[in-house]
XYZ file of C-alpha atoms in Angstrom:
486
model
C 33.114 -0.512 -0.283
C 34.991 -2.283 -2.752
C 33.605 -2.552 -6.216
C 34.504 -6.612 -6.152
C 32.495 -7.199 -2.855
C 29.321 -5.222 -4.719
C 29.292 -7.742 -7.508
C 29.439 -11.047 -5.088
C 25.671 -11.622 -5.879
C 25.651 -9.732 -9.559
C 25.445 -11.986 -12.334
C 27.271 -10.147 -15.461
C 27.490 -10.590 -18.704
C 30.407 -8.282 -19.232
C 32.766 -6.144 -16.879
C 35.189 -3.448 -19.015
C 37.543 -1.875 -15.962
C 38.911 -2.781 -12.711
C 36.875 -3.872 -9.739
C 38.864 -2.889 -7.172
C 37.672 0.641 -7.430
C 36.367 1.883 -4.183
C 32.523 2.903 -4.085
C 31.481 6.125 -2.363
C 27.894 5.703 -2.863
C 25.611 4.219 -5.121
C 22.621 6.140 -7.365
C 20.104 5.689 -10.384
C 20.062 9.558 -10.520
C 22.173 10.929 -12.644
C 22.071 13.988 -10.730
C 23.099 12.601 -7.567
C 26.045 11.308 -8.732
C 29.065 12.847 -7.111
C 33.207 11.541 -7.310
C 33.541 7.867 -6.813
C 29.922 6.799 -7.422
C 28.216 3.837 -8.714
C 25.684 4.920 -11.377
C 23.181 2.062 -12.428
C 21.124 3.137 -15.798
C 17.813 1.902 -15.043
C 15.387 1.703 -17.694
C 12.097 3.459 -15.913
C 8.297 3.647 -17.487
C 8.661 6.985 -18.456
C 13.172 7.426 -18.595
C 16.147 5.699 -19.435
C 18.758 6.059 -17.214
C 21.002 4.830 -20.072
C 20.603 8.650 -21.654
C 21.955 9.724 -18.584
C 25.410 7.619 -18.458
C 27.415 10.574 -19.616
C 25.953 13.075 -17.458
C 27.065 10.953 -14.096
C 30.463 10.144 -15.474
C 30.536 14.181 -15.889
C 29.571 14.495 -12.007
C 32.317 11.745 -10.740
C 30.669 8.563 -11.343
C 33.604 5.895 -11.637
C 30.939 2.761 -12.239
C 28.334 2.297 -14.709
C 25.922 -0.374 -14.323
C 24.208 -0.674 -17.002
C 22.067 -3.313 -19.948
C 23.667 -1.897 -22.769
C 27.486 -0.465 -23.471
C 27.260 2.863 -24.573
C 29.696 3.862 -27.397
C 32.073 5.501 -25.988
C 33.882 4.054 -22.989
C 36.000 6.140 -20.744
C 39.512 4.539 -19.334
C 38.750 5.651 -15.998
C 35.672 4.325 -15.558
C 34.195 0.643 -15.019
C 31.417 -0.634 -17.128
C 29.290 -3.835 -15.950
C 26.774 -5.145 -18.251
C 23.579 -7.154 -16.725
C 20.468 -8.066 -18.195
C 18.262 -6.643 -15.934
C 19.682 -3.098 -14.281
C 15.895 -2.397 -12.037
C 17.110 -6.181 -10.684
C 20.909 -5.408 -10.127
C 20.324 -1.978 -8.453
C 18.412 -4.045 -5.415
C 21.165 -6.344 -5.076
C 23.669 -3.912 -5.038
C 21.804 -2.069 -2.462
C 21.596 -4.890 -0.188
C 24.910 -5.550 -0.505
C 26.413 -2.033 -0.228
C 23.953 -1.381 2.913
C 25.619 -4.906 4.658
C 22.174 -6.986 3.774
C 20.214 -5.750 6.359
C 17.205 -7.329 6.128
C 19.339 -11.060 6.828
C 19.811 -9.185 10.432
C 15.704 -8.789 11.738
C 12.761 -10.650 10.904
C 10.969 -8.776 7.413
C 7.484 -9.964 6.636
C 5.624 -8.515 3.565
C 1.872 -8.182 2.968
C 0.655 -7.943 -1.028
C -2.503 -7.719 -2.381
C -5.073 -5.177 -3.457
C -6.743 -4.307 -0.407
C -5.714 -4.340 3.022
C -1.679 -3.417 2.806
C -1.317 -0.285 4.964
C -4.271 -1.498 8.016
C -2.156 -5.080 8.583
C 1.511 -3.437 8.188
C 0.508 -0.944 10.429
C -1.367 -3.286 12.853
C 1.533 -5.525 13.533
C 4.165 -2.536 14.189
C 1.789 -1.414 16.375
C 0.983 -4.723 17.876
C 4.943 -5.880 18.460
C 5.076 -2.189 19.607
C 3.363 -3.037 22.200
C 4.050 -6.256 23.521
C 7.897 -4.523 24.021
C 9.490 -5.461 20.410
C 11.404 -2.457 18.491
C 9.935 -2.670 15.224
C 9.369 -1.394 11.665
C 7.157 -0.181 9.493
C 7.245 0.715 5.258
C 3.902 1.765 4.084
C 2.015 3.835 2.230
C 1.163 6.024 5.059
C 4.521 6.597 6.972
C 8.024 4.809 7.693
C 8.435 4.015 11.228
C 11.792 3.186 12.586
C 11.239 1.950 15.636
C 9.460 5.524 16.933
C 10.904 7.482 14.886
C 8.626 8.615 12.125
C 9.535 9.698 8.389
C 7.650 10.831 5.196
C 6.496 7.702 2.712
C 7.296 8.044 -1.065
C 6.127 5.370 -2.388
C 3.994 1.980 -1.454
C 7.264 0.295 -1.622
C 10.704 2.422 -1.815
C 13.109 2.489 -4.023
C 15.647 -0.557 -3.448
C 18.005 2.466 -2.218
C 15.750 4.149 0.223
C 13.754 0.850 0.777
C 17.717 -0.648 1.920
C 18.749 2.238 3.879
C 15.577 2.373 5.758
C 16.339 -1.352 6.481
C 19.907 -0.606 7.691
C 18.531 1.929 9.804
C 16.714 0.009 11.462
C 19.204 -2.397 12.544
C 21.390 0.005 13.844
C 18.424 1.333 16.038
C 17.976 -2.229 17.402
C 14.571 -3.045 15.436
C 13.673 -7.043 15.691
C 10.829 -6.945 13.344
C 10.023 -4.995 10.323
C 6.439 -5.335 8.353
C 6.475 -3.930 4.521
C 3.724 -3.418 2.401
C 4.530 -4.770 -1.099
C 3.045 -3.197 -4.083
C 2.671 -4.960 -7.625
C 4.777 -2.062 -9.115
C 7.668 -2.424 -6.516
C 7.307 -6.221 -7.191
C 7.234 -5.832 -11.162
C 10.083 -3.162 -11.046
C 12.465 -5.466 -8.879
C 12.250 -2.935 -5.907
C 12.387 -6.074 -3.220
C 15.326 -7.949 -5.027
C 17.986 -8.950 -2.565
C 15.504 -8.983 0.166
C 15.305 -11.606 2.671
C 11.464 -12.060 3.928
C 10.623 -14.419 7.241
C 6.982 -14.378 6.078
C 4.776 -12.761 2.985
C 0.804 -12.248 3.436
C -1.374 -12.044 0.687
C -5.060 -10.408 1.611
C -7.012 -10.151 -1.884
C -6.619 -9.566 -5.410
C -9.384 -7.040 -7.062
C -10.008 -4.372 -9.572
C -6.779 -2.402 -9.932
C -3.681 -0.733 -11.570
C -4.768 -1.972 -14.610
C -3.227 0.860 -15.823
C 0.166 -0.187 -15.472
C -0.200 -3.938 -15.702
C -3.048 -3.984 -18.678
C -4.443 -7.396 -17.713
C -6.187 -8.689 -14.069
C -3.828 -11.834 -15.276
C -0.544 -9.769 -15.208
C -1.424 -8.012 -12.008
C -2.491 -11.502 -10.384
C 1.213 -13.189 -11.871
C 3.143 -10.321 -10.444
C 2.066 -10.789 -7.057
C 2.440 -13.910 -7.241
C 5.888 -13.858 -8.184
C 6.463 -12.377 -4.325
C 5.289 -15.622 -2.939
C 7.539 -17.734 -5.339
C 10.653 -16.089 -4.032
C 10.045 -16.689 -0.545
C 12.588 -18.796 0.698
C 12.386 -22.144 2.377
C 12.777 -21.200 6.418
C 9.775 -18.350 5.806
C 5.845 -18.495 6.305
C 3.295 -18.008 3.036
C -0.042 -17.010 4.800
C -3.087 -16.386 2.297
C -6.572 -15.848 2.648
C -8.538 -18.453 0.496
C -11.885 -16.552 1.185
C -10.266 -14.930 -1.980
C -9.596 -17.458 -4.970
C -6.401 -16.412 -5.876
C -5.240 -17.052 -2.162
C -4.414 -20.738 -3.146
C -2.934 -19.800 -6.340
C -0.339 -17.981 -4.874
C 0.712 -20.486 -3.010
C 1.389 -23.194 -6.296
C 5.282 -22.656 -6.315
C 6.149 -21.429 -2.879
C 9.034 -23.082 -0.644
C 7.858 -21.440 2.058
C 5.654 -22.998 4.709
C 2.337 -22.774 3.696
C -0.483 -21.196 5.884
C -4.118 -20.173 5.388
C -6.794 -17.667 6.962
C -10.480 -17.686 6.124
C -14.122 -16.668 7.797
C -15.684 -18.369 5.369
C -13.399 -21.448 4.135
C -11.774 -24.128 6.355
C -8.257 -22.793 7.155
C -5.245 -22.728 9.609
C -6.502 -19.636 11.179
C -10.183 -19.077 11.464
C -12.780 -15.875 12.599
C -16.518 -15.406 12.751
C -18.028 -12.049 13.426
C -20.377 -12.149 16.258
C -21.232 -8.753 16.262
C -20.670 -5.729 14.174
C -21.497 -2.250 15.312
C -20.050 1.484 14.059
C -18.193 1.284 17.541
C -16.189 -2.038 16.544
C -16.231 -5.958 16.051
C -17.119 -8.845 18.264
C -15.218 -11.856 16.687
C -13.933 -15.035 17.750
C -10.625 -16.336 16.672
C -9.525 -19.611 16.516
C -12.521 -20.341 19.201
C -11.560 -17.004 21.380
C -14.153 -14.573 21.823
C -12.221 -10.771 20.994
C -13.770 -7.076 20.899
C -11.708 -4.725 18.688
C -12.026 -0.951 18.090
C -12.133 -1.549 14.355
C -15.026 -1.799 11.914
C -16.460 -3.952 9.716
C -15.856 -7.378 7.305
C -13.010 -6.344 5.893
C -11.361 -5.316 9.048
C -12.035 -8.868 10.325
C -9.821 -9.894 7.423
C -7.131 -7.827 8.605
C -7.395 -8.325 12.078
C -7.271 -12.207 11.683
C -4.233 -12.163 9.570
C -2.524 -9.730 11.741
C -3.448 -12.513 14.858
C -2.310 -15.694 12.524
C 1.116 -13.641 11.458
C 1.942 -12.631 15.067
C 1.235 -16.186 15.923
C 4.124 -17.624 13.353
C 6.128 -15.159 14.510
C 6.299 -16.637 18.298
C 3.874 -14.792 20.179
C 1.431 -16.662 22.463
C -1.890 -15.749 21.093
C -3.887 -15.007 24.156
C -1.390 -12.614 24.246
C -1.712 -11.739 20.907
C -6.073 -11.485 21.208
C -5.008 -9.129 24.345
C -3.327 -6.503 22.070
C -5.566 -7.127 19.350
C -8.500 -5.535 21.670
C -6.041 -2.074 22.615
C -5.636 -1.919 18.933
C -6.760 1.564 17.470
C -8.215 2.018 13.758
C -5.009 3.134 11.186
C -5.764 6.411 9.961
C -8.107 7.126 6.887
C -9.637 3.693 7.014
C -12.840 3.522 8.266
C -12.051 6.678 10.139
C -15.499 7.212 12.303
C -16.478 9.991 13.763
C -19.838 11.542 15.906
C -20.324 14.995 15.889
C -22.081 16.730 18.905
C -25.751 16.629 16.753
C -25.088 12.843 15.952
C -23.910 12.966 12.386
C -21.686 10.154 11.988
C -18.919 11.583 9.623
C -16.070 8.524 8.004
C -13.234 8.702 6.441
C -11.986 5.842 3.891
C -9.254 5.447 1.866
C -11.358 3.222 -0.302
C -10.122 3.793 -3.936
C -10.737 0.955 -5.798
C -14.598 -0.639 -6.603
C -13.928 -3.672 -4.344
C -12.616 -1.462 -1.400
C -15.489 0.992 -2.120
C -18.309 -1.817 -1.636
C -16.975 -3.256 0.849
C -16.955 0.105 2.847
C -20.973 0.836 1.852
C -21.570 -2.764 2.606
C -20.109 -2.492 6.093
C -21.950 0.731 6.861
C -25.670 -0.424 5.591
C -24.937 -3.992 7.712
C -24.835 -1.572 10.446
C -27.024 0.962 10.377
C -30.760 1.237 10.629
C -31.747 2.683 7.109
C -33.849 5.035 8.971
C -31.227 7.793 8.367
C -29.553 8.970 5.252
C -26.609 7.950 3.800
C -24.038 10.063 1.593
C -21.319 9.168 0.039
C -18.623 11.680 -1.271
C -16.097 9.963 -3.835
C -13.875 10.870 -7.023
C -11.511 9.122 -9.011
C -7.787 9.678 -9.284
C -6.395 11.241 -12.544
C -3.871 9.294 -14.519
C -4.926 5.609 -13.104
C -6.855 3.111 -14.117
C -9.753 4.340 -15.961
C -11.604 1.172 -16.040
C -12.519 1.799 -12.374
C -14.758 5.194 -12.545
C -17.616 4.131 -14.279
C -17.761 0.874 -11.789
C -16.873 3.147 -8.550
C -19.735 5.293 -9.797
C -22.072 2.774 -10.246
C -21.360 0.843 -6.849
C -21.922 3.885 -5.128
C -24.729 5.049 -6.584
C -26.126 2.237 -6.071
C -25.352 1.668 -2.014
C -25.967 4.906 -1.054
C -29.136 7.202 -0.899
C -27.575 10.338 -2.099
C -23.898 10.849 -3.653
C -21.868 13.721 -4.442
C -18.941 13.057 -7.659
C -15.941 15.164 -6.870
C -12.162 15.757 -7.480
C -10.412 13.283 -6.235
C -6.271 13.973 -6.964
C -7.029 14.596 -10.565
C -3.410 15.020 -11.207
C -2.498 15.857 -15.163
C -5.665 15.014 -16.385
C -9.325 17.599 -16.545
C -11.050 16.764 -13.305
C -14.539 17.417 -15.619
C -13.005 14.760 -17.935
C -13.026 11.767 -14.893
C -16.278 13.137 -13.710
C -17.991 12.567 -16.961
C -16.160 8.952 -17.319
C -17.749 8.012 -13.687
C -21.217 9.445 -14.502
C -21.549 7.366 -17.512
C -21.289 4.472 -14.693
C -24.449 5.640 -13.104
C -27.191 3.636 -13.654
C -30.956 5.276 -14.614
C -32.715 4.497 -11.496
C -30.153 5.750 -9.476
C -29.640 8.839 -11.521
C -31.999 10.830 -8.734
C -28.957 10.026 -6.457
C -26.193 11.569 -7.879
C -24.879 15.718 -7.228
C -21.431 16.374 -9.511
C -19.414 19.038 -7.312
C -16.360 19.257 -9.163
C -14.379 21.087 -6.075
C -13.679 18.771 -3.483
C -14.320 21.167 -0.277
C -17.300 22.209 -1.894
C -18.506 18.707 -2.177
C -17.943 18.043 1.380
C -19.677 21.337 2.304
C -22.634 20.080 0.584
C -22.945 17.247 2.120
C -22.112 18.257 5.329
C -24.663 21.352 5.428
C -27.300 18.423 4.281
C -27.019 16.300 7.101
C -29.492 15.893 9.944
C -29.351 13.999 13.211
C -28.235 10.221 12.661
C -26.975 10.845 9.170
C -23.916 9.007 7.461
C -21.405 10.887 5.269
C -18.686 8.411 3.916
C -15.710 10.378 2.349
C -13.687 8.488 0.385
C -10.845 7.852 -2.039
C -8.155 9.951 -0.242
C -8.327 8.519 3.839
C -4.927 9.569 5.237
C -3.656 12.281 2.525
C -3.370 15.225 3.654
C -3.098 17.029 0.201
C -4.923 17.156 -3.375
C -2.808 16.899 -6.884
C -3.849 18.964 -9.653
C -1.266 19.613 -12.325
C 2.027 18.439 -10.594
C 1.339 21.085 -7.758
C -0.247 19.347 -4.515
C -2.115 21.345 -2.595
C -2.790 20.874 1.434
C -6.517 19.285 1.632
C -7.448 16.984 4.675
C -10.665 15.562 4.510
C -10.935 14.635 7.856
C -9.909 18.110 8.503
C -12.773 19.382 6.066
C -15.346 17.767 7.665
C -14.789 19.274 11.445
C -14.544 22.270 9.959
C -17.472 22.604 8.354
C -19.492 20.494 11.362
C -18.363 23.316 13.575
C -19.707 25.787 10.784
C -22.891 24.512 10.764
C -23.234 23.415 14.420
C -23.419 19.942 13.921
């Protein structure tokens, strides 16, 4: 593609060079630069790309995008100055990958909680009533049935645009995205052209990165400002922030709610560890999944199919084949009656909401154990809170590794026990390896007893020190049932 056609949609302060240079690909990696590149210096959290200008020019590079000229130019190469490079690296994506998220319907869901259960819902819900779809999540990318590995919440603009492209060529009419904060903040969905954008909550997290609830809450918000006119906005406004991200949007505005009047409305009717009762919009529905929360998801997965044309008796139909997503509120019943789940629950509003779920339901004649850790080099603000709800929900809990990553596993431990409160301390069992932990409470358990494992629901590996390690919880659990006979 020519250089000229890139920058259609690029506003520049400053182009040294011809652009009629033809572009063989395009990278933010220095080191996958190769002859007749486009290099855009991208100023990360933890790198410059600027310090790596040289380097790609070395490899073939025969563009630099960049914020700042460095100070030496080279004849043969083209230098474009923009203010923002994260920003101009989506554009170019889109452009150099033909746009293609102008050529199917792409509907994004933010918020804290709730992402990865309604992406996945609605690929598998268009699935089935006979639509080729998409799917970028945390978990997996799905084009059409063709699965690949997830790196991140929300790709790369590169990856996140080639994905796209893919898609199109396979025929895919719909494509549902989870949109994280970071991939907002970092200008990852730039160029991007969304039919609809859902927002489910806004709670405790990343906090880390963004410093202030206020930041996090203006970032996401910022998703719902861009939408453009012809798309949907649907929030839930059970959630106060629901309303406040819809302030500036052109997009058509729509609302779900199970407690608040809104467009869309549910009421649980029944709740059991086998699934839901609820009725929709004044249609009674039984669902395979669990729990408050999952009404949540379920209803905006019915009001989003819905404003995307499908007939919703149709739509309450498929909502009832619907199977849980893996690793959240993963239930299981051994052969003695222990009922084992599996949560991804990682943050304290996802965490109580799981416990409160599971003591609505059960019949406190049993005992309940929760296994949880914290992840290392995240929000720290979280552990003594997670420690404390769950302490303080369950009868008996066991602190563990969670992905500790760079930092002492001890270290988090001790920041989560400082959460705990005195009465509960009688609770609380520090294992500090994770299989261990879940051997404990595993061997523990008697007839009609509840373990919940959370904090890592679908991984399917442990980080400690850069190196991740192959660690299933799910996986854990059955083995260790079959150990003890239970």
């Amino acid at each position: 593609m020519i250089l000229k056609t890139l920058l259609k949609d690029i506003t520049t302060e400053a182009i040294i060079g011809s652009i009629e240079l033809e572009i063989t690909s395009l990278c933010f990696d220095s080191r996958k630069a190769s002859q007749g590149s486009l290099f855009v210096a991208v100023r990360g959290t933890a790198v410059d790309g600027h310090t790596f200008i040289e380097k790609a020019i070395a490899l073939g590079a025969v563009v630099i995008v960049c914020e700042e000229l460095p100070n030496t130019l080279h004849k043969e190469v083209t230098y474009v100055q923009v203010t923002n490079s994260g920003k101009a690296l989506a554009l170019l994506a889109s452009a150099y990958y033909g746009k293609p998220s102008q050529q199917l319907k792409l509907v994004g869901v933010t918020g804290t909680n709730g992402k990865t259960t309604i992406a996945t819902l609605l690929y598998e819900l268009f699935r089935e009533a006979g639509y080729k779809a998409g799917l970028l999540s945390t978990v997996a990318v799905y084009i059409d049935d063709e699965r690949h590995e997830a790196t991140h919440t929300t790709p790369d603009p590169l990856e996140l645009n080639a994905h796209l492209a893919a898609m199109v060529q396979k025929g895919v009419t719909h494509c549902f995205m989870e949109v994280s904060s970071h991939g907002i903040d970092q200008h990852r969905c730039e160029g991007l052209h969304f039919m609809g954008g859902i927002f489910t909550n806004l709670t405790h997290d990343h906090l880390d990165y963004h410093k202030t609830f206020t930041a996090y809450r203006d970032v996401k918000k910022r998703f719902f400002d861009n939408l453009p006119r012809e798309a949907f906005a649907l929030v839930n406004v059970d959630d106060k922030n629901g309303s406040f991200m819809l302030q500036n949007t052109r997009a058509t505005k729509k609302t779900y709610a199970l407690k608040t009047l809104a467009d869309f409305k549910a009421r649980i009717i029944e709740s059991r560890f086998d699934g839901l009762l609820l009725k929709i919009n004044k249609q009674e529905v039984w669902t395979q999944l669990i729990g408050r929360f999952n009404a949540y998801n379920l209803l905006a997965v019915y009001a989003t199919a819905t404003l995307l044309g499908l007939d919703s008796l149709d739509v309450l139909r498929l909502i009832s084949k619907i199977k849980p997503v893996t690793g959240r509120f993963q239930v299981a019943v051994s052969s003695s009656g222990v009922v084992t789940i599996v949560d991804y629950a990682h943050t304290p509003d996802a965490l109580q909401n799981v416990l409160e779920t599971i003591n609505d339901i059960r019949s406190h004649k049993e005992t309940l154990t929760t296994v949880i850790g914290c992840g290392g080099n995240r929000d720290k603000s979280k552990r003594p809170e997670m420690a404390d709800i769950a302490t303080t929900l369950s009868d008996a809990v066991i602190f563990t590794s969670d992905n500790p990553r760079d930092e002492d596993p001890k270290t988090i431990l001790r920041e989560m026990e400082a959460g705990v409160q005195p009465q509960n301390f009688h609770r609380v069992q520090t294992i500090t390896d994770r299989r261990q932990a879940i051997q404990s409470a595993v061997k523990n358990a008697e007839k009609g007893d509840i373990i919940l494992v959370a904090g890592k629901g679908h991984e399917t590996y442990q980080e400690v020190k850069g190196v991740r390690s192959p660690f299933d919880d799910l996986k854990v659990i059955q083995e260790f049932l079959l150990l003890y006979g239970k």
